[in-house]
XYZ file of C-alpha atoms in Angstrom:
580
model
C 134.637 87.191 76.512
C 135.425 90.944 76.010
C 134.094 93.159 78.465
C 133.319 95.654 75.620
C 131.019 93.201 74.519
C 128.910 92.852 77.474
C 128.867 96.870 77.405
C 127.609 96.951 74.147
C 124.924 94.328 75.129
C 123.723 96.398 77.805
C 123.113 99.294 76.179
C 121.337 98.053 73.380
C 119.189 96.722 75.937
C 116.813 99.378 75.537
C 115.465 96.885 72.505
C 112.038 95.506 72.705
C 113.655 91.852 71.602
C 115.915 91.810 75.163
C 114.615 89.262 76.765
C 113.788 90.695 80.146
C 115.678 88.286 82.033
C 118.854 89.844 81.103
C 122.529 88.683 80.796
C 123.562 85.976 81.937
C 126.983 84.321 82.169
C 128.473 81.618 84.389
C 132.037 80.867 84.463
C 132.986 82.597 81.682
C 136.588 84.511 81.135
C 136.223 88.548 80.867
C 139.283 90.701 79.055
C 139.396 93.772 79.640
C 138.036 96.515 82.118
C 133.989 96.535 82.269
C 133.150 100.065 82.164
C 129.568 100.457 83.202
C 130.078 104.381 83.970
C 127.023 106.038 83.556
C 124.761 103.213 81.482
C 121.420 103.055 82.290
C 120.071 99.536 81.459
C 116.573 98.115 81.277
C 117.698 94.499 82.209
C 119.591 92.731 85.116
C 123.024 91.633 84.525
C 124.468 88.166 85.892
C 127.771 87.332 85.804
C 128.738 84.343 88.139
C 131.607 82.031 88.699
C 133.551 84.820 86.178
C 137.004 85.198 86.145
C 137.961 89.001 85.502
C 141.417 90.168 84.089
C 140.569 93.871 85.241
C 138.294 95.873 87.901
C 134.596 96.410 87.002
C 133.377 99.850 87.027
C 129.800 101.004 87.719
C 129.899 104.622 88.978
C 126.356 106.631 88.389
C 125.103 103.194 86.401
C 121.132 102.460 86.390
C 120.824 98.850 86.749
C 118.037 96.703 87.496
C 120.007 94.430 89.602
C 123.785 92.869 88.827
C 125.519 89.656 90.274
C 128.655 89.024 90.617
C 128.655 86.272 92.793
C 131.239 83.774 92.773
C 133.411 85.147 91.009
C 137.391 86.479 91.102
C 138.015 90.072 90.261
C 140.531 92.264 91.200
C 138.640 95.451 92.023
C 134.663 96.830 91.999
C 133.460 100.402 91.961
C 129.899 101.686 92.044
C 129.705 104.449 93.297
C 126.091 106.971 93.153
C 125.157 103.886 91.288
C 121.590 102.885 91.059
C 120.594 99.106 91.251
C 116.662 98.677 91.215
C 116.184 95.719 92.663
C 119.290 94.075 94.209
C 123.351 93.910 94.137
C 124.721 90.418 94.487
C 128.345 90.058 95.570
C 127.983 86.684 97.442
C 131.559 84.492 97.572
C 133.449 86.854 95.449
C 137.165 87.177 95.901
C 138.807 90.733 95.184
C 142.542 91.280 95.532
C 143.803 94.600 95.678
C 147.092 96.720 96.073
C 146.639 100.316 96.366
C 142.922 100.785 95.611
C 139.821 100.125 97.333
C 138.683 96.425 96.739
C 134.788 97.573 96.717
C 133.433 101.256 96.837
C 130.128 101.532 97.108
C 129.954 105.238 98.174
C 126.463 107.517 97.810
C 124.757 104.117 96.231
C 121.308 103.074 95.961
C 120.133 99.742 96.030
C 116.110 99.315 95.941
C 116.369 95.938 97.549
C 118.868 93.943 99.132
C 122.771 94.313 99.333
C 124.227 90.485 99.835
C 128.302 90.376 100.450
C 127.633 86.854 102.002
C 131.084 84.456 102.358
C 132.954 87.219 100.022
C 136.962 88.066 100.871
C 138.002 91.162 100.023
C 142.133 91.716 100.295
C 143.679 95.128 100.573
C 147.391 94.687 100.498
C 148.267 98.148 101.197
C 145.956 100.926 103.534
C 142.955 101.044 101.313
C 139.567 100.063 102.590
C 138.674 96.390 101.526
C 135.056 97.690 101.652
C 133.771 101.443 101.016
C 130.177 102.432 101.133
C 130.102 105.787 102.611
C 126.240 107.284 101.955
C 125.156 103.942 101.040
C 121.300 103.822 100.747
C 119.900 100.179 101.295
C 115.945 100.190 101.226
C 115.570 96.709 102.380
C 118.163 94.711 104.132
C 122.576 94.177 103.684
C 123.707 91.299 104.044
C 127.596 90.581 104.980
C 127.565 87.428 106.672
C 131.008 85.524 107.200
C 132.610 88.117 104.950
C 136.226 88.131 105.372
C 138.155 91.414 104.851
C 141.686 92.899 105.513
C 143.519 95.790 104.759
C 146.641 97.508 106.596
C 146.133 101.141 107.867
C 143.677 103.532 106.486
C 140.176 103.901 107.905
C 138.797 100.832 108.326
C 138.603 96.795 106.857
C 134.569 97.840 106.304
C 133.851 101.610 105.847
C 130.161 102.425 105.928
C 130.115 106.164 107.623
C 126.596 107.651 106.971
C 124.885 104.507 105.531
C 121.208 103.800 105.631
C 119.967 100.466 105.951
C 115.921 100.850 105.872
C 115.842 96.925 107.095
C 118.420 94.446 108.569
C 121.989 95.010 108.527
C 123.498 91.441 109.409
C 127.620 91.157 110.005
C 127.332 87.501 111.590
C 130.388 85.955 111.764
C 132.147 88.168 109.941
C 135.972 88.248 109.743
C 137.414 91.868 109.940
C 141.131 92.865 110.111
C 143.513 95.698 110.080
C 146.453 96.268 111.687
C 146.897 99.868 111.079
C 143.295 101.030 111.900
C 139.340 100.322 112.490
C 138.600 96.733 111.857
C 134.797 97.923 110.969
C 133.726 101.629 111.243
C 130.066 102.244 111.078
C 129.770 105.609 112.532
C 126.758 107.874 111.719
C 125.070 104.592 110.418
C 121.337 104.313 110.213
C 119.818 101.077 110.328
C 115.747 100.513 110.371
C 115.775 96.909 111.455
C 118.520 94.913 113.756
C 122.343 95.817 113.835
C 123.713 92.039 113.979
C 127.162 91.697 114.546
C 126.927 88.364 116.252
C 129.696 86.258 116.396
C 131.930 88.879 114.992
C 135.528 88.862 114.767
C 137.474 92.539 114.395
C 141.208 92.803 114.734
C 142.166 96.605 114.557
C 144.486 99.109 115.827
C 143.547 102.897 115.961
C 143.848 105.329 118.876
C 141.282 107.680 118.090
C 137.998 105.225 117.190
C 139.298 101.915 118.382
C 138.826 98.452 116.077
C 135.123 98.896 115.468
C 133.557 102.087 115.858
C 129.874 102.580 116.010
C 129.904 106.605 117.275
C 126.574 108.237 116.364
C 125.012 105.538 114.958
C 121.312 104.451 114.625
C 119.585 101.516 114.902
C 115.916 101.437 115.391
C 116.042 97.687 116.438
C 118.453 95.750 118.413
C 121.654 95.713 118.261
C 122.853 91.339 118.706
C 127.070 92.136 119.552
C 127.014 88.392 121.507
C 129.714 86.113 121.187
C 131.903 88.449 119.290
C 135.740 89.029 119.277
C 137.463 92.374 119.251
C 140.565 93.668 119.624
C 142.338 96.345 119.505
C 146.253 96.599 119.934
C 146.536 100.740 120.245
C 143.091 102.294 121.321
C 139.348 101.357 122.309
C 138.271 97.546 121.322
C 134.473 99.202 120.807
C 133.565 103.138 120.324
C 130.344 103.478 120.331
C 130.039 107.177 121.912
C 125.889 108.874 121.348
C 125.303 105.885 119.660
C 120.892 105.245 120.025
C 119.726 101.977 119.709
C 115.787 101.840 120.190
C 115.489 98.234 121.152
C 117.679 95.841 123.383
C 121.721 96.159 123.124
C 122.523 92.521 123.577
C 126.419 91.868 123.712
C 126.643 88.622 126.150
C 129.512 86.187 126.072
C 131.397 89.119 124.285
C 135.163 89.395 124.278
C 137.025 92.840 124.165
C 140.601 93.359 124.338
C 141.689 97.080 124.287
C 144.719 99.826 125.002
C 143.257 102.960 126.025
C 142.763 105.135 129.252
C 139.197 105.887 127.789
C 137.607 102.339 128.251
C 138.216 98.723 126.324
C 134.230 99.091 125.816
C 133.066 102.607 125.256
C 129.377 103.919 125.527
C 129.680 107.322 126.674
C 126.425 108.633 126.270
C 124.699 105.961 124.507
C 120.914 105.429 124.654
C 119.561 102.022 124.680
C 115.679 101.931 124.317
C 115.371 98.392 125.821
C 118.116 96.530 128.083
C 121.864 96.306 128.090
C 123.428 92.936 128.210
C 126.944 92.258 129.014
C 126.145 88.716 130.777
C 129.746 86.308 130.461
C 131.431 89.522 128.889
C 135.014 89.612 129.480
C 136.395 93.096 129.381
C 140.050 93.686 129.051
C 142.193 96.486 128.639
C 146.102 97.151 129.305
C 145.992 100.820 129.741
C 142.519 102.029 131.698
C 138.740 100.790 132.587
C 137.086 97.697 130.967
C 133.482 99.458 130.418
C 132.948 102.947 130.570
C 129.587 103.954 130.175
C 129.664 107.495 131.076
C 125.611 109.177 130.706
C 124.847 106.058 129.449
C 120.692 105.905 128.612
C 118.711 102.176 129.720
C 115.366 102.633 129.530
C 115.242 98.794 130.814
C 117.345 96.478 133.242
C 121.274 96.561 132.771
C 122.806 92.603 133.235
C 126.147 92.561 133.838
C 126.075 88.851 135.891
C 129.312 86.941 135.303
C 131.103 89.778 133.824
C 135.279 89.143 133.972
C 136.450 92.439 133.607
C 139.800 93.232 134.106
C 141.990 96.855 133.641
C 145.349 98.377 134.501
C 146.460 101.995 135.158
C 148.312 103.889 132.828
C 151.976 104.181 132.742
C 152.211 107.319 134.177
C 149.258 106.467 136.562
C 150.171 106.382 141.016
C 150.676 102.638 141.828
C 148.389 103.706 145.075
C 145.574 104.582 142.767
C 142.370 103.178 142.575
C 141.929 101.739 138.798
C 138.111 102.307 137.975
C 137.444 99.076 135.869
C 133.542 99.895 135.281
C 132.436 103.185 134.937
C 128.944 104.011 135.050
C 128.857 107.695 135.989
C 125.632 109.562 135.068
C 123.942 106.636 134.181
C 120.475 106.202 134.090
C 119.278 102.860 134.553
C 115.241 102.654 134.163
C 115.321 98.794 135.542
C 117.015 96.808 137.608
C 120.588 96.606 137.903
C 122.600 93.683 138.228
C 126.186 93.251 138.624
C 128.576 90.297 139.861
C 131.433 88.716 138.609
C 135.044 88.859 138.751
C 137.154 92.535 138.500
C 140.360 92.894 138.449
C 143.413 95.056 137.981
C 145.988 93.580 135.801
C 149.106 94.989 137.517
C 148.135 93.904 141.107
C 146.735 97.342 141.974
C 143.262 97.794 143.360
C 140.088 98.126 141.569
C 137.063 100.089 142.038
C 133.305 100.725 140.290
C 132.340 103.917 139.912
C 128.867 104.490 140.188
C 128.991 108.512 141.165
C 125.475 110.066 140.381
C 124.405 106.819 138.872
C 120.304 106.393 138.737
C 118.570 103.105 138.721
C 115.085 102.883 139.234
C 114.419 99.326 139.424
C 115.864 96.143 141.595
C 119.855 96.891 142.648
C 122.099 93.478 142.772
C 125.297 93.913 144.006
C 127.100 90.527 143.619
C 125.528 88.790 147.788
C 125.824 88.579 151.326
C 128.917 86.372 151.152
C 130.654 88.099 148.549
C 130.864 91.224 150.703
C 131.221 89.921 154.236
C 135.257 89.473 153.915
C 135.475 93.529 153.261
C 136.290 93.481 157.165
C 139.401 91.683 156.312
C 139.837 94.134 153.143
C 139.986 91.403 150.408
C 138.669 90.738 146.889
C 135.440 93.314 146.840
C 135.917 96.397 145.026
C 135.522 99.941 146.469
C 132.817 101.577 145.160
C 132.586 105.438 144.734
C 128.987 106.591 145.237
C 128.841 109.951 145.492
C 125.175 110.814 143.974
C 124.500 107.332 143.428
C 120.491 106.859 144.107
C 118.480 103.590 144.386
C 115.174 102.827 145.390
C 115.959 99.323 147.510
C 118.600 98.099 149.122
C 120.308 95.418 147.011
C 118.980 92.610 146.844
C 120.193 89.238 148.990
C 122.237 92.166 151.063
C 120.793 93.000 154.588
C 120.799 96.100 155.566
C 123.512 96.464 158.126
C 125.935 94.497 154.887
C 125.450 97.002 152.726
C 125.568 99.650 155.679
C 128.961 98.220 156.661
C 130.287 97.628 152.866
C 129.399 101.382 152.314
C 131.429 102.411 155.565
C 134.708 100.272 154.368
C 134.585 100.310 150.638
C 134.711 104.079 149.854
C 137.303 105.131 149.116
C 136.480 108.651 150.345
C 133.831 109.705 152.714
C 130.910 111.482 151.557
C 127.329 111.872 153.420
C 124.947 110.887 150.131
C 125.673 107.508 150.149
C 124.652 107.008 153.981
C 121.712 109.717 153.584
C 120.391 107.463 150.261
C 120.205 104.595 152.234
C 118.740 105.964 155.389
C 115.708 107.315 153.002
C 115.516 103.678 151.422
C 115.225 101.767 154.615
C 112.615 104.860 155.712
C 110.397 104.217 153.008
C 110.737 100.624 153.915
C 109.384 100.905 157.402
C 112.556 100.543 158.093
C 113.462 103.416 160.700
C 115.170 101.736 163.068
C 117.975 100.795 160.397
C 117.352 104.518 159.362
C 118.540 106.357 162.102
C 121.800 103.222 162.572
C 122.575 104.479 159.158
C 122.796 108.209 160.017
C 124.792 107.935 163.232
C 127.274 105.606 161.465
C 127.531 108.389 158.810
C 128.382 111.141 161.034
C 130.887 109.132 162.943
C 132.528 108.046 159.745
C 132.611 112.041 158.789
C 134.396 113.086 162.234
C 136.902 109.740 161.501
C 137.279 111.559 158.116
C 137.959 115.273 159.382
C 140.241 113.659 161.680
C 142.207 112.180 158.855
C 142.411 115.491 156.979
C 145.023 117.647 158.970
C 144.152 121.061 160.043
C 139.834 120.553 159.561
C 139.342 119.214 162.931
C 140.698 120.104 166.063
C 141.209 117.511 169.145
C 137.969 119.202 170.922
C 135.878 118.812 168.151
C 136.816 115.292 167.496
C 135.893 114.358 170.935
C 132.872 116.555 170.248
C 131.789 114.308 167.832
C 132.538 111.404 169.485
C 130.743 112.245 172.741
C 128.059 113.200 170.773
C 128.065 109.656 168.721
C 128.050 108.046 172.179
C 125.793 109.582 174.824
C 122.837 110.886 172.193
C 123.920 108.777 169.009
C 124.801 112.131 167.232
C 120.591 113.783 168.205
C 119.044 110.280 166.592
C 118.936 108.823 169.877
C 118.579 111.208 172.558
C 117.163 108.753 175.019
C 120.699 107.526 175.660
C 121.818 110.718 177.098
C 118.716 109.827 180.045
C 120.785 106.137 180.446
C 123.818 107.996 181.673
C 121.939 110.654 184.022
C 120.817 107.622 185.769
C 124.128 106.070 185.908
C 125.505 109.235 187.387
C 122.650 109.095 190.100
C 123.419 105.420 191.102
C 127.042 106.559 191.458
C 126.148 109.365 193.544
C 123.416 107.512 195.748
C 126.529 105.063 196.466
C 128.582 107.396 197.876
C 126.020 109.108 199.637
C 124.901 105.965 201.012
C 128.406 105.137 201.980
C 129.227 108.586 203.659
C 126.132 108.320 205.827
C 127.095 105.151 206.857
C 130.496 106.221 207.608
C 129.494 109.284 209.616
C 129.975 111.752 207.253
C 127.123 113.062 205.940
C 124.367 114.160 209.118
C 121.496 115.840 209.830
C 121.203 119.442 210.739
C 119.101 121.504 213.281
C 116.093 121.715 213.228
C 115.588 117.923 211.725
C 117.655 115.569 214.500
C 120.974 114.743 215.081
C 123.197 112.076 214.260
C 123.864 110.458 211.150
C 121.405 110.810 207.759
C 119.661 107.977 207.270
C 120.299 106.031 203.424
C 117.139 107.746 202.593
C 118.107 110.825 203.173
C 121.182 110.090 201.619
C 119.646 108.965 198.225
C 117.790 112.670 198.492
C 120.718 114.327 198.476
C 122.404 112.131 195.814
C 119.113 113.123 193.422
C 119.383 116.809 194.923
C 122.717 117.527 193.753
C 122.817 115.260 191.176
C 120.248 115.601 188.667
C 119.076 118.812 187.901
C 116.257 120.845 188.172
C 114.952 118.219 190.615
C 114.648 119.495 194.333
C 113.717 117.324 197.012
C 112.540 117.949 201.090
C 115.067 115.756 201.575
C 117.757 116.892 200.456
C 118.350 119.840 203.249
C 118.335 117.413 206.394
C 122.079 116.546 205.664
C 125.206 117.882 205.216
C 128.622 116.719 204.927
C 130.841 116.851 208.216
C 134.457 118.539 207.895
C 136.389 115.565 208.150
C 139.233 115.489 205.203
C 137.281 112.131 203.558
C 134.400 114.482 203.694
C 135.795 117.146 201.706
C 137.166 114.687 198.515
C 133.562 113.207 198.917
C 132.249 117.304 198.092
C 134.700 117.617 195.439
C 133.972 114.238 193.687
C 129.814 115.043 194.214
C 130.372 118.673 191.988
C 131.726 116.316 189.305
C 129.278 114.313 189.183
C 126.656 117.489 189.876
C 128.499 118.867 186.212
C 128.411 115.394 184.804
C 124.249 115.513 185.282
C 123.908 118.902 184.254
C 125.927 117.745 180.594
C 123.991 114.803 180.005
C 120.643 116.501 180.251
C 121.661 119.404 177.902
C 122.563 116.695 175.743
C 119.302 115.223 176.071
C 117.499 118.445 175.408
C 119.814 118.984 172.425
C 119.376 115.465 170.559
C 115.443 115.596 171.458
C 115.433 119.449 169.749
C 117.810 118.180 166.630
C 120.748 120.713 167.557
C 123.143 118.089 167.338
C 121.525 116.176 164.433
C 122.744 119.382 162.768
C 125.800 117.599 160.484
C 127.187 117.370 156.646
């Protein structure tokens, strides 16, 4: 049948004998190109199981609705067309070379948009699928489309589309090896983004093989059990994108090539909870997730995760590779991570979590998972600088996640220590509190040390002194342990040198040797001080050489006293507690 015909059909539709079911044809043979430009029709137009000879052409038509399902053509262009009711492109086949197969740019379809089981072939680096400023009201459907092209901007191209319902990719096929596999930046969707099951093969540097930057979607967004890869660039880009529901992407599979991330959601708000459960992350040139001011109003699941990364080429083989990046975040649930990281070149991997916020449950992997970090083996570093929590994780005890934070950074910093000192405080906790602060300040004085030139010999033992006799002004009752060890030294050797004739009384108490009560009240006398005792001036030591190392080795232990009470009255005042 001559496409001229069905033209002229069309537009002597305006008849009142049309019968208001419109044109149909099934399986027919159309010659010729079908020129729709610019007619406005009063009735739908079906044509199925067609086979056309040329492309069909609808740009700024005004249809009631128009099928084309099943059927072979070699191109379609509507666009700032206006279909009524629907647009029906289920199982068609378009094959193109040097065109795009199906442009549906600035188009408006009053009810639904089906492209179900359709394959649309680009042979050269135009878009197998255009619909820039599309305008759905109700929902698209492009389930198990298949689509390919080879360079250009994208397999699917829908930049600045609004879907007022569902937009549903399910199991859709989507390749291009010079470019996006699906780019839906700017996209606003008012029901569920479903991309489930999805498989996107593309290579581009700048947005990656399925790009989702700035888009909206006012429900979920279902990403689970999907398939992307990218050979040059980000597998997903999906920077300030907002979803106002739950961002489920479980069980999915991202392979990418780019310093920036494999999975990239800088920025992105997500209204209800983030799911990567059983996601396996890969990239061959930086981090597996980065998720860099990321927004969670809910709980973030990352359990199971296999994430795996590798430092650039031009990156120090002593390096720490970040494979999960969650700096900025906010988190307003529980967070839970475990799973396997890795760094693809051998190299060792770390989780950035710097100024991170999570205001629910934290669960870092368990107990036994971070126990070997004594031994340095397969637990990550973690760099928490800023990173606040409100409990300590959960199935960790305390003095775990104490010791994981003293071995796994990579870098000392006070926060970390100080965040978990207020946790266990507001726990009841204070005990574990003030552990947590004296490990912190020995850990800085270990760091100073390891910095050359910041910290002198003397202030090193400062701090170590300090850390031992008062625990750094957190427990200045210590210092009072040690006074009374230097007393029982000193009563000793009193005792001793009164025994052994040197130490006797003086006129007017007796003569002879001091008694080992008088002895002890020297010891106390010299010893400890501020204390004087009647006692104490009944005795003194004879000139005999012994005599005189036994006065030299008593002003030690005299200055000894005198230290450990200043550094009782300092720790009990806070002067020491005084640190980073």
């Amino acid at each position: 049948m001559s496409a001229e015909d069905i033209r002229a059909l069309l537009l002597t539709s305006g008849d009142s004998t049309a019968d208001p079911r419109g044109i149909t044809l099934c399986g027919a043979r159309i010659t010729g190109t079908l020129d729709l430009s610019d007619v406005r029709a009063s009735i739908p137009l079906n044509l199925q199981h067609c086979r056309f000879d040329e492309p069909v052409v609808a740009d700024r038509a005004h249809l009631p609705s128009l099928s084309l399902a099943h059927s072979t053509l070699p191109r379609f262009r509507a666009s700032q067309a206006w279909f009524e009711h629907t647009l029906d492109l289920d199982f068609v086949t378009i094959s193109t070379d040097g065109k795009v197969a199906v442009c549906l740019d600035e188009a408006y379809i009053g009810g639904d948009l089906t492209v179900r089981h359709a394959t649309l072939t680009s042979s050269s680096e135009a878009v197998a699928l255009q619909a820039g400023g599309l305008h759905v009201s109700q929902d698209a459907s492009l389930e198990d489309l298949r689509a390919s092209c080879h360079g250009g901007d994208g397999a699917v191209r829908m930049p600045n589309a609004r879907i007022d319902g569902y937009l549903t990719l399910s199991g859709a096929r989507l390749d291009n090896d010079g470019g996006p596999a699906l780019q839906l930046d700017s996209l606003s969707v008012g029901g569920n983004l479903i991309l489930s099951k999805v498989i996107a093969k593309g290579s581009s540097k700048d947005h990656g093989a399925l790009w989702l930057t700035g888009a909206q979607v006012a429900g979920q967004l279902q990403f689970d059990e999907a398939q992307v890869e990218c050979s040059e660039g980000p597998a997903v880009m999906a920077d300030g994108a907002r979803i106002d529901s739950d961002a489920l992407l479980y069980k999915l599979r991202a392979t990418g090539h780019d310093s920036r991330g494999a999975v990239r959601l800088h920025s992105v708000h997500v209204g209800g909870q983030l799911n990567l459960d059983k996601a396996v992350l890969c990239n061959g040139r930086g981090p597996a997730l980065a998720a860099v001011e990321a927004q969670i109003a809910e709980d973030a699941y990352l359990r199971g995760l296999d994430a795996t990364g590798r430092r650039s080429p031009d990156g120090d083989e002593d390096e720490l590779l970040d494979v999960l990046v969650l700096r900025h975040a906010r988190i307003g649930g529980e967070l839970q991570l475990d799973g396997k990281l890795a760094n693809d070149d051998g190299g060792r991997v770390a989780i950035d979590l710097r100024d991170c916020h999570v205001a629910g449950t934290l669960c870092l992997w368990n107990e036994t998972f971070w126990r070997p970090t004594a031994t340095g083996s397969r637990a990550p570093s973690l760099r928490l600088e800023g990173f606040v929590y409100r409990t300590v994780p959960a199935g960790l005890e305390p003095e775990t996640w104490l010791k994981t934070l003293d071995e796994r950074m990579p870098k000392y910093h006070p926060q970390p220590y100080r965040q978990l000192a207020e946790v266990l405080r507001e726990a009841g906790e204070e005990v574990a509190a003030k552990k947590t602060l004296m490990v912190q300040q020995g850990a800085h004085g270990t760091a100073l040390r390891k910095e050359r030139g910041r910290l002198s010999w003397a202030a090193w033992l400062w701090n170590r002194i300090s850390g031992i006799t008062v625990g750094y002004g957190y427990r200045p009752g210590r210092a009072l342990f040690f006074l009374l060890g230097v007393l029982v030294v000193s009563a000793i050797l009193m005792v001793v040198a009164a025994d052994q004739g040197l130490l006797n009384h003086v006129q007017p108490y007796g003569t002879g040797h001091c008694g080992w009560v008088d002895a002890i009240g020297v010891a106390a006398d010299r010893t400890v001080p501020l204390v004087g005792l009647a006692t104490a001036p009944r005795c003194v030591l004879s000139d005999a050489p012994a005599a005189e190392w036994l006065f030299v080795t008593n002003m030690a232990l005299q200055a000894l006293g005198w230290a450990f009470l200043t550094l009782f009255i300092a720790g009990f005042t806070g002067v020491v507690r005084k640190g980073p």
